mmCIF file of C-alpha atoms and ligand atoms in Angstrom:
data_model
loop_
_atom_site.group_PDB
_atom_site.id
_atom_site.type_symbol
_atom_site.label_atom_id
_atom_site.label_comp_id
_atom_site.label_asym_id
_atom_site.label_seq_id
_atom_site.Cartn_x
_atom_site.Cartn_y
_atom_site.Cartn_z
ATOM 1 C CA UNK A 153 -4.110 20.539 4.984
ATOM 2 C CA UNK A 154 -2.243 18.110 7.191
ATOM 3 C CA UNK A 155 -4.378 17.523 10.118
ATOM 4 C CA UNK A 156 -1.984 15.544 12.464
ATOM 5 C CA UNK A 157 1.030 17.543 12.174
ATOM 6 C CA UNK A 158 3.410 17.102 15.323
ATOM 7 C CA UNK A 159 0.807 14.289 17.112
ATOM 8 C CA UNK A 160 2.257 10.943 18.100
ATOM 9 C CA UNK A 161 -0.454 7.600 17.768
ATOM 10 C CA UNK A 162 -0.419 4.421 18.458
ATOM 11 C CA UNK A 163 -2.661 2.120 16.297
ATOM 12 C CA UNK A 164 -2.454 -1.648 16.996
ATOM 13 C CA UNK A 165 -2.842 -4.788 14.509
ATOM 14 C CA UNK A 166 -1.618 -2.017 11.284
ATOM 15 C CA UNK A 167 -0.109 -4.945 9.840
ATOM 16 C CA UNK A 168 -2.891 -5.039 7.465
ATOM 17 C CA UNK A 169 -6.734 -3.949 6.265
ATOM 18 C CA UNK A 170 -7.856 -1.016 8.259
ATOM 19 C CA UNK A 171 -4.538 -0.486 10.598
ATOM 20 C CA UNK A 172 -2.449 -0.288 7.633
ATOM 21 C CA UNK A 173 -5.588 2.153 5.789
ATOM 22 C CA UNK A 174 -5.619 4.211 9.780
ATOM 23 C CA UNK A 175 -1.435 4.184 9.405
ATOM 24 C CA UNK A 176 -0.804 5.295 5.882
ATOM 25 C CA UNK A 177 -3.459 7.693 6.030
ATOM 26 C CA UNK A 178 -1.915 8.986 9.728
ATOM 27 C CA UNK A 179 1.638 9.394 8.206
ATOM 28 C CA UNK A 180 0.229 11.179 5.109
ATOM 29 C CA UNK A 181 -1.887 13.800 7.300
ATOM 30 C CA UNK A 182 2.052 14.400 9.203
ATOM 31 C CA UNK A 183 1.223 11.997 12.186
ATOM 32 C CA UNK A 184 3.973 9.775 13.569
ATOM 33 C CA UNK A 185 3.232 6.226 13.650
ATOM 34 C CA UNK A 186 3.879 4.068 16.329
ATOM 35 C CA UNK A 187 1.842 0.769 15.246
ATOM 36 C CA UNK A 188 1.910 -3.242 16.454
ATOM 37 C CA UNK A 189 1.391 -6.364 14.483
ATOM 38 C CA UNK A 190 0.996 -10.140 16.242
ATOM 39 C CA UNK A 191 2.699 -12.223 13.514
ATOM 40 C CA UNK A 192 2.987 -10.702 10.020
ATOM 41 C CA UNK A 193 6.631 -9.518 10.652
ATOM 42 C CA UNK A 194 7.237 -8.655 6.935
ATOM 43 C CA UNK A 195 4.489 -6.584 5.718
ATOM 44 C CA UNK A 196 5.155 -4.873 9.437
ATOM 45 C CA UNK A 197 8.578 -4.104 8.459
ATOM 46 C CA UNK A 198 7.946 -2.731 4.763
ATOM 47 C CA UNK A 199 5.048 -0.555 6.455
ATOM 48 C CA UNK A 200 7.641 0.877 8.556
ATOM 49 C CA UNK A 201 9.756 1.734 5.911
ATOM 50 C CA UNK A 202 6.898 3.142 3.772
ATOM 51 C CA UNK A 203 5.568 5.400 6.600
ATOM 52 C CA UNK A 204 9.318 6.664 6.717
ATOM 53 C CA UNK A 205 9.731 7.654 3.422
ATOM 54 C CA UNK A 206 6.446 10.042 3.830
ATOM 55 C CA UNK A 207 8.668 11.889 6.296
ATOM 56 C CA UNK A 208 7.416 11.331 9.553
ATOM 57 C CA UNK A 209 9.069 8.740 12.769
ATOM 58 C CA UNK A 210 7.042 5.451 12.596
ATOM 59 C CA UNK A 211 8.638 1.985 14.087
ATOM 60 C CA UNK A 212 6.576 -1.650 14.034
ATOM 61 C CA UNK A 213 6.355 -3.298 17.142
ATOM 62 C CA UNK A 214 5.662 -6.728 17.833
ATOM 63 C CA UNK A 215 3.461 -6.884 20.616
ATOM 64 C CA UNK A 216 0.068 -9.089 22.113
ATOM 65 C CA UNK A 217 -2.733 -6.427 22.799
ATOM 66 C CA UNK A 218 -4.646 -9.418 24.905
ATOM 67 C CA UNK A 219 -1.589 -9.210 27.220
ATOM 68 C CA UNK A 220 -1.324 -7.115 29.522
ATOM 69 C CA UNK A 221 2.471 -7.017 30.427
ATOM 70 C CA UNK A 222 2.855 -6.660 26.826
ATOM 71 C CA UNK A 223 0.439 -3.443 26.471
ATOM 72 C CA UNK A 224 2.628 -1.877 29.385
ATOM 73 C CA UNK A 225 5.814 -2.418 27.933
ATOM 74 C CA UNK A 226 5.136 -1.265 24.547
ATOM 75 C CA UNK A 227 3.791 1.893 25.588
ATOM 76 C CA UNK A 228 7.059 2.425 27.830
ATOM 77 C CA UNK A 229 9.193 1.294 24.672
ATOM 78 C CA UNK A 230 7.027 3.965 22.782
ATOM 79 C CA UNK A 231 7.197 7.063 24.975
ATOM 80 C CA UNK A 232 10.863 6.213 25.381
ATOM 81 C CA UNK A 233 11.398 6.117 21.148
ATOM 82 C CA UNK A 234 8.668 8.910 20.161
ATOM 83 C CA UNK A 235 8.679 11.205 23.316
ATOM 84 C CA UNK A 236 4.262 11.665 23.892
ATOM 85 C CA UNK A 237 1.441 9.753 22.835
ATOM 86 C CA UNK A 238 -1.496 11.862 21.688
ATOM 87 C CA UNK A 239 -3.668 8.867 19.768
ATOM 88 C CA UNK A 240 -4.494 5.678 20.517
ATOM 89 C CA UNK A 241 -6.360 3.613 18.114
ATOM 90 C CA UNK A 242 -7.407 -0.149 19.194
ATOM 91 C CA UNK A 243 -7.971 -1.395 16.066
ATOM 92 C CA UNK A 244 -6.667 -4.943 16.836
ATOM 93 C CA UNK A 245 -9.577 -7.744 16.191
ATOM 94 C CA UNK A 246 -10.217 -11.639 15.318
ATOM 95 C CA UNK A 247 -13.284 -13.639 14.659
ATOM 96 C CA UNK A 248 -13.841 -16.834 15.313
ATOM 97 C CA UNK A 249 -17.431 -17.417 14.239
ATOM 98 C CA UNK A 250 -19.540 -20.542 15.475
ATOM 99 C CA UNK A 251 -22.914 -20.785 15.834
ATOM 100 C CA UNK A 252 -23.621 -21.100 19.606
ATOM 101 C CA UNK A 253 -24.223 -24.801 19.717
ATOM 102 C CA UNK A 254 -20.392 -25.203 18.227
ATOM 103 C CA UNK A 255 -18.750 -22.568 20.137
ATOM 104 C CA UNK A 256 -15.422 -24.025 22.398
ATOM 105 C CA UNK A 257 -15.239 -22.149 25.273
ATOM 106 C CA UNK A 258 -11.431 -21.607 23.723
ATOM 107 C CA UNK A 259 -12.839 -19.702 21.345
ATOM 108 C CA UNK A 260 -15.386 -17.382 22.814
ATOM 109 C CA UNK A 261 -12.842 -16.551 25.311
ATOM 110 C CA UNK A 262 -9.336 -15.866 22.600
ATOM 111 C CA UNK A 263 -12.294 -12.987 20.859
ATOM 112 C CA UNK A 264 -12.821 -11.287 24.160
ATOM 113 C CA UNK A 265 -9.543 -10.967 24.957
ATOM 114 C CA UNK A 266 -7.677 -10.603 21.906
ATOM 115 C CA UNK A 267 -10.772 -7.746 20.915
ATOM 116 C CA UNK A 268 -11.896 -6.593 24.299
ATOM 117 C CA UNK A 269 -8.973 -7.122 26.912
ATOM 118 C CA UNK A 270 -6.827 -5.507 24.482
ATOM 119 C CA UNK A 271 -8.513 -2.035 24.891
ATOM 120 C CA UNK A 272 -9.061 -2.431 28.961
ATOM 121 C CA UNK A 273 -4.917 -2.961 28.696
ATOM 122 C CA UNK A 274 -3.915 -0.208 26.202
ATOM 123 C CA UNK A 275 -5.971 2.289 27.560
ATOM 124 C CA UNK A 276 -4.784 1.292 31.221
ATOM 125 C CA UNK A 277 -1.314 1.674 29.831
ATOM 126 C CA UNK A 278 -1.242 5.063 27.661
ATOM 127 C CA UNK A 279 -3.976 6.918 30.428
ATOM 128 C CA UNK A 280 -1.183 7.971 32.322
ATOM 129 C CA UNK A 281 0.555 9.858 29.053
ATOM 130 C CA UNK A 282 -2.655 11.635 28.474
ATOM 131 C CA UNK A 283 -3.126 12.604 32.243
ATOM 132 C CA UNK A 284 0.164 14.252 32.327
ATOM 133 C CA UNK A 285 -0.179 15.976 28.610
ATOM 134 C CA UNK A 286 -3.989 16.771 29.833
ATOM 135 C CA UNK A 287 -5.157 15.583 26.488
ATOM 136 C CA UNK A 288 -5.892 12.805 24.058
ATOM 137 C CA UNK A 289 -7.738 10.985 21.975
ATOM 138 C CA UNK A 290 -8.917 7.222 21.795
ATOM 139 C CA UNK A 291 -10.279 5.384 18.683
ATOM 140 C CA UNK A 292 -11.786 2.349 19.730
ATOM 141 C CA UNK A 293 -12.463 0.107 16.512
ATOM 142 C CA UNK A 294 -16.311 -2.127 17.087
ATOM 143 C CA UNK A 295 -18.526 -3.058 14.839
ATOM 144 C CA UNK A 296 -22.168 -2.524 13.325
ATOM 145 C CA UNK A 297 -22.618 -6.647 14.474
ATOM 146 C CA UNK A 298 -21.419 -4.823 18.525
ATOM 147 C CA UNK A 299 -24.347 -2.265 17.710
ATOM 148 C CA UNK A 300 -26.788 -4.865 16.544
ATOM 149 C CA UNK A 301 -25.681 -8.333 16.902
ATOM 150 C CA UNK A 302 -25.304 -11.157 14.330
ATOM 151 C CA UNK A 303 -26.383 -15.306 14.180
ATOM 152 C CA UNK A 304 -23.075 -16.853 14.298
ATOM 153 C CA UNK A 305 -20.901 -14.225 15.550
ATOM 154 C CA UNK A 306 -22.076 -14.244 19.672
ATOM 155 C CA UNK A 307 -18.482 -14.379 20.882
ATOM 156 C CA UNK A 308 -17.609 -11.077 18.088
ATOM 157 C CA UNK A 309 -20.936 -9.500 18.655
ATOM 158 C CA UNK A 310 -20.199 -9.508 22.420
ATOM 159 C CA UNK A 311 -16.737 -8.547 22.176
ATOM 160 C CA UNK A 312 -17.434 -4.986 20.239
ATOM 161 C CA UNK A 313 -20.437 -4.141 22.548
ATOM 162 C CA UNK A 314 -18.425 -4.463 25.334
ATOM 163 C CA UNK A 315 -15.755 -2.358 23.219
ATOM 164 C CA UNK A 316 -19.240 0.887 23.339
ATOM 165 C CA UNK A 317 -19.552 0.413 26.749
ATOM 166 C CA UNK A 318 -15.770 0.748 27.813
ATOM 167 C CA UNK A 319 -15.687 3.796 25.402
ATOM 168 C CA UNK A 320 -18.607 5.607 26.900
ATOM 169 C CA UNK A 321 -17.681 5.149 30.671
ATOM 170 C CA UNK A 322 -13.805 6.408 29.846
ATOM 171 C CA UNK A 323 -15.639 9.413 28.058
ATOM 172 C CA UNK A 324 -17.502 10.170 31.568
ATOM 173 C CA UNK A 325 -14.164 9.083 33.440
ATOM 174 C CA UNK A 326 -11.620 11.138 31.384
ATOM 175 C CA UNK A 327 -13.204 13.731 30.225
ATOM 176 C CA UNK A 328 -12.488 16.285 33.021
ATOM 177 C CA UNK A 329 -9.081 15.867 31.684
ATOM 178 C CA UNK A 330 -9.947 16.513 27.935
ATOM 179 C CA UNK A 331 -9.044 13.298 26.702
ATOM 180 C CA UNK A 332 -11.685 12.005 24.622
ATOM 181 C CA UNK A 333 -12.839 8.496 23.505
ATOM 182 C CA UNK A 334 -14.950 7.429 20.541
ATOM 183 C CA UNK A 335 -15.775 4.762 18.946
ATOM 184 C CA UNK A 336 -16.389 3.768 15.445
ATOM 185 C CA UNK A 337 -18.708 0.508 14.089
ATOM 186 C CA UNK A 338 -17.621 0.094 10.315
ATOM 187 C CA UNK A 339 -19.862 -2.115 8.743
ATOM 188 C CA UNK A 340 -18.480 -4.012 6.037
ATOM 189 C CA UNK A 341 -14.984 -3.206 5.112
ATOM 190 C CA UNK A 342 -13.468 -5.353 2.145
ATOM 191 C CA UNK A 343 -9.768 -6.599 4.049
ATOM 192 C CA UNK A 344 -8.310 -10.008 4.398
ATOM 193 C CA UNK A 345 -10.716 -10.365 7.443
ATOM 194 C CA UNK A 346 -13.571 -10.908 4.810
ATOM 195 C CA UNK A 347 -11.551 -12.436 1.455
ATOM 196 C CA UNK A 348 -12.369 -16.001 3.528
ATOM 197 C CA UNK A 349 -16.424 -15.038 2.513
ATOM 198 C CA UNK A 350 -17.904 -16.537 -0.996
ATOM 199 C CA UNK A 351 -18.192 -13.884 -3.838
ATOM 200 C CA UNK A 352 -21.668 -14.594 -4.035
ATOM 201 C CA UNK A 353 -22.331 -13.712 -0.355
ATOM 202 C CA UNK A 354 -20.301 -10.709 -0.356
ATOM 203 C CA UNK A 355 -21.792 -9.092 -4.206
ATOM 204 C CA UNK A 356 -25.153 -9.791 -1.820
ATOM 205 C CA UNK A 357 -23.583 -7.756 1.019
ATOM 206 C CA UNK A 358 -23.121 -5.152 -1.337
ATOM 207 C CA UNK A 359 -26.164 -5.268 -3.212
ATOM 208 C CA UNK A 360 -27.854 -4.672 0.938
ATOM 209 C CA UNK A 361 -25.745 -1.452 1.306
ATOM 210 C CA UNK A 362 -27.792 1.841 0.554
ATOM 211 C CA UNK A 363 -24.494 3.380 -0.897
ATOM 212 C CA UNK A 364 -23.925 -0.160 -3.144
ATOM 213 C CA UNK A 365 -20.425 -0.771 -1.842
ATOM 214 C CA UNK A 366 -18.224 -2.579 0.160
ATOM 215 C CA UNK A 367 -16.105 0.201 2.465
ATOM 216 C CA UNK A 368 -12.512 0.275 2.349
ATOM 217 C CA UNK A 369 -9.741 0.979 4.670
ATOM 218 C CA UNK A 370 -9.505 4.462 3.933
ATOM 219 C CA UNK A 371 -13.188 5.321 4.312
ATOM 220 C CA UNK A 372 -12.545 3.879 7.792
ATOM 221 C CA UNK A 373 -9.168 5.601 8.000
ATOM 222 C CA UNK A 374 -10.767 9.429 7.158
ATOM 223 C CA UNK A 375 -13.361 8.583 10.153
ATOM 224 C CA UNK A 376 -10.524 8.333 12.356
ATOM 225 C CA UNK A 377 -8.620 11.661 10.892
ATOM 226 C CA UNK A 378 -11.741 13.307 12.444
ATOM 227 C CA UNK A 379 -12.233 11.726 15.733
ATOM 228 C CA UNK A 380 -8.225 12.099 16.301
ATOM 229 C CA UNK A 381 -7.734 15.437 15.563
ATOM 230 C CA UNK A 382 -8.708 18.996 17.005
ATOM 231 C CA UNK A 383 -11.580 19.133 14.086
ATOM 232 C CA UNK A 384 -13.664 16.922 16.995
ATOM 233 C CA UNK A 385 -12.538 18.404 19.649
ATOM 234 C CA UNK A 386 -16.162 18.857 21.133
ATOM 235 C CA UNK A 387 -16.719 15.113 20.794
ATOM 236 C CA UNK A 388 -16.670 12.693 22.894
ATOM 237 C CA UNK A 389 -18.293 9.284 24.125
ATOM 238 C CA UNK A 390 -19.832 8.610 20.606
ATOM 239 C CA UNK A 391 -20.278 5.884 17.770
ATOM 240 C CA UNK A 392 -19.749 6.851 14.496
ATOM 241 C CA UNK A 393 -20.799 4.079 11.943
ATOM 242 C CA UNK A 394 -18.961 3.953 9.061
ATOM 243 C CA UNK A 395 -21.093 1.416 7.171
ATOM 244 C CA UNK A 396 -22.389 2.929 3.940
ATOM 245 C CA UNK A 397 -26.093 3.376 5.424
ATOM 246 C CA UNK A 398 -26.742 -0.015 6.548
ATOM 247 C CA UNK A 399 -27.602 0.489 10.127
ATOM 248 C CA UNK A 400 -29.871 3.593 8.792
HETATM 249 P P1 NAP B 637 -7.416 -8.009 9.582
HETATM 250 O O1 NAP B 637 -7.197 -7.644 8.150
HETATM 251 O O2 NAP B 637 -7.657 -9.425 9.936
HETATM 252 O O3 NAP B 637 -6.178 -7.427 10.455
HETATM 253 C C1 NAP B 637 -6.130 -7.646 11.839
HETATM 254 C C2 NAP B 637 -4.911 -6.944 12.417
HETATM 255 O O4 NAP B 637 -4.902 -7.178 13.843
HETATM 256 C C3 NAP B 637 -3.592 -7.500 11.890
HETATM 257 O O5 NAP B 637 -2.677 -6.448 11.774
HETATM 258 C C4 NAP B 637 -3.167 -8.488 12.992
HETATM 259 O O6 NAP B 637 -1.754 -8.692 13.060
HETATM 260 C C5 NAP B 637 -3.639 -7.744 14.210
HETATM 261 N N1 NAP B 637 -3.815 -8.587 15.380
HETATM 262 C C6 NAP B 637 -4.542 -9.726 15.507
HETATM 263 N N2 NAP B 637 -4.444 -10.218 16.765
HETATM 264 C C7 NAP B 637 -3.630 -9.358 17.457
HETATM 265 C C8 NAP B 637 -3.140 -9.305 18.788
HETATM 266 N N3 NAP B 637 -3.474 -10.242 19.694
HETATM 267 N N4 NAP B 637 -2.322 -8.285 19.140
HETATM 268 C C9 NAP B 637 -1.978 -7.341 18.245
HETATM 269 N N5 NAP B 637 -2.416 -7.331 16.976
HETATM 270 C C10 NAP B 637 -3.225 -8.329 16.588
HETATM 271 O O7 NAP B 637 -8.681 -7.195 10.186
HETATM 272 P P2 NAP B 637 -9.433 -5.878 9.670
HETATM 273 O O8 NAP B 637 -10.534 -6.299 8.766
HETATM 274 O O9 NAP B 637 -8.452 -4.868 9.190
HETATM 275 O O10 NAP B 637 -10.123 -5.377 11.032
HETATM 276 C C11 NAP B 637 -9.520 -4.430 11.898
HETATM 277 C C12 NAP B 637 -10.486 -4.099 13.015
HETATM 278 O O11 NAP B 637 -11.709 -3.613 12.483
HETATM 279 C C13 NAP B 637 -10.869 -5.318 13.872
HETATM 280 O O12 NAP B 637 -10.995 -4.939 15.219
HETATM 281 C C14 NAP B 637 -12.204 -5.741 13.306
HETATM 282 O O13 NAP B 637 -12.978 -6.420 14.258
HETATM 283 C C15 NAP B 637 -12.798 -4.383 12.959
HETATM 284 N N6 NAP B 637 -13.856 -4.456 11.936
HETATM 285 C C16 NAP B 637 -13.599 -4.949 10.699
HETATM 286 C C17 NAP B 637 -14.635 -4.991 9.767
HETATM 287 C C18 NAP B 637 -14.432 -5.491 8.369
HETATM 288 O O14 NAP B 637 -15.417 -5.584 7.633
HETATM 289 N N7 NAP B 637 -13.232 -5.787 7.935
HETATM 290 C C19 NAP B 637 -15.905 -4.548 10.106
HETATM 291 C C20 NAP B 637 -16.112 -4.062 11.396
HETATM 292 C C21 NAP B 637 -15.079 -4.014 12.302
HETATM 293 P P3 NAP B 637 -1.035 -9.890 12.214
HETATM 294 O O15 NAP B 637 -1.093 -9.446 10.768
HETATM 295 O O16 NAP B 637 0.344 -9.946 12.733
HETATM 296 O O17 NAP B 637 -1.848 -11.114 12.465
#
C-alpha cells in the first residue's frame, strides 16, 4: 500500500544517509520529493533522477537551511514547481564535537544554526502553506544525545534539545489548525556521519544496543512514513526514538 500517494514533502540535507533513506523511501510510498543538499551537487543530481524514474516529481535544490533568506526562497521556488507542501522533514545536521574546554565559539555556534536555526527558518517559511491547506505534517530529525546528552558533543547535544522543545510548542501552536509536529531521536544510524568513528568503537556501539545493531536509513525512513502520513493522524507533539532499545 502506498501511503503518500498525491502528498508533496520537503526533506532537507537528502544528499545522503538518512535524507536520501527518508527520500527514496518517500518516492517509493508515491510521495513527491522536493529535497536540498549544501554541497554534494552530484549525488543530489543522480538522486533526482532516481526518484524520477520511480514515477513521482522530485527536483534537488541547493539551498543553506541555517539561512534564512535561503529557507524562504526555496519554499517559494517549491510551491511554485510542485503546487502544495504537505511534509516537511528537517533532517539537515552537522557535528562538530569538542570537549568543552576545546570548543571555538565558531563552532558551537555553526551546530546551532546549521541544526537548530534551520528548523526555526523552514518551519517559519512552509507554516503559511499548511495554514492555507489547514493541514500538515513536520518531521523534525534530533537525537537520543538531544534526549540525554553526551561528553563531547555539548554544542550537538544542545542543538537537538532545542530541536524537542521547538517541536512541542509548534504542536500546542499549530495544532488548532491540524498540522502536526513530531519529532524523532534515532540513536545510532550507520551513515557517513559515523564512518569517521574506529571499528572498534562502533562493533562496541553495537554490542550496547538491546536489538545488537547499528540502525540504518530506512529504519529511520519507515518512522517517518508513519509520523507523515494519515496512519498518525492523532499524533502530535511527540518523540519517537528510533534507537534499537538503547534509551529503554
Ligand atoms: P550526513 O550523512 O552527514 O548527511 C547530512 C546531510 O545534511 C547532507 O545531505 C548534507 O548535505 C546536509 N547538510 C549539511 N549542512 C546543511 C545545510 N547547512 N543546509 C542544508 N543541508 C545541509 O548525516 P546523517 O547521519 O544522515 O544525519 C541526518 C540527520 O540525522 C542529522 O540531523 C543528524 O544530526 C541526525 N542524526 C543522525 C544520527 C546518526 O547516527 N547518523 C543519529 C541521530 C541523529 P551535503 O551532502 O551537501 O553536505
Amino acid at each position: 500500500m502506498k501511503l503518500l500517494e498525491n502528498k508533496t514533502a520537503i526533506i532537507t540535507g537528502a544528499s545522503r544517509g538518512i535524507g536520501m533513506g527518508i527520500a527514496k523511501i518517500f518516492a517509493a510510498h508515491g510521495a513527491n520529493v522536493a529535497f536540498t543538499y549544501a554541497s554534494s551537487e552530484a549525488p543530489a543530481l543522480a538522486l533526482e533522477e532516481e526518484l524520477t524514474q520511480l514515477g513521482v516529481k522530485a527536483k534537488a535544490y541547493k539551498s543553506d537551511a541555517s539561512k534564512f533568506e535561503q529557507a524562504e526562497a526555496l519554499v517559494t521556488a517549491v510551491v511554485a514547481d510542485f503546487g502544495t507542501i504537505d511534509i516537511l522533514i528537517n533532517n539537515a545536521g552537522v557535528t562538530k564535537d569538542n570537549l568543552l574546554m576545546r570548543m571555538s565559539e565558531e563552532d558551537f555556534d555553526a551546530v546551532m544554526e546549521i541544526n537548530l536555526k534551520s528548523v526555526f527558518n523552514m518551519t517559519k517559511a512552509t507554516q503559511r502553506t499548511f495554514l492555507k491547506q489547514r493541514s500538515g505534517s513536520i518531521i523534525n530529525m534530533s537525537s537520543v544525545v538531544g534526549v540525554k546528552g553526551n561528553a563531547g558533543q555539548s554544542n550537538y547535544a544542545a542543538s537537538k534539545a532545542g530541536m524537542i522543545g521547538f517541536t512541542k510548542s509548534i504542536a500546542l501552536e499549530l495544532g488548532s489548525r491540524n498540522i502536526r509536529c513530531n519529532a524523532i531521536a534515532p540513536g545510532f544510524i550507520e551513515t557517513e556521519m559515523t564512518e569517521k568513528l574506529d571499528e572498534k568503537t562502533v562493533q562496541s556501539w553495537r554490542d550496547g544496543i538491546p536489538l545488537k545493531r547499528g540502525g540504518s536509513p530506512e529504519d529511520v525512513a519507515n518512522a517517518c512514513v508513519f509520523l507523515a502520513s494519515d496512519l498518525s493522524a492523532y499524533v502530535t507533539g511527540q518523540v519517537l526514538n528510533v534507537d534499537g532499545g538503547m534509551l529503554t
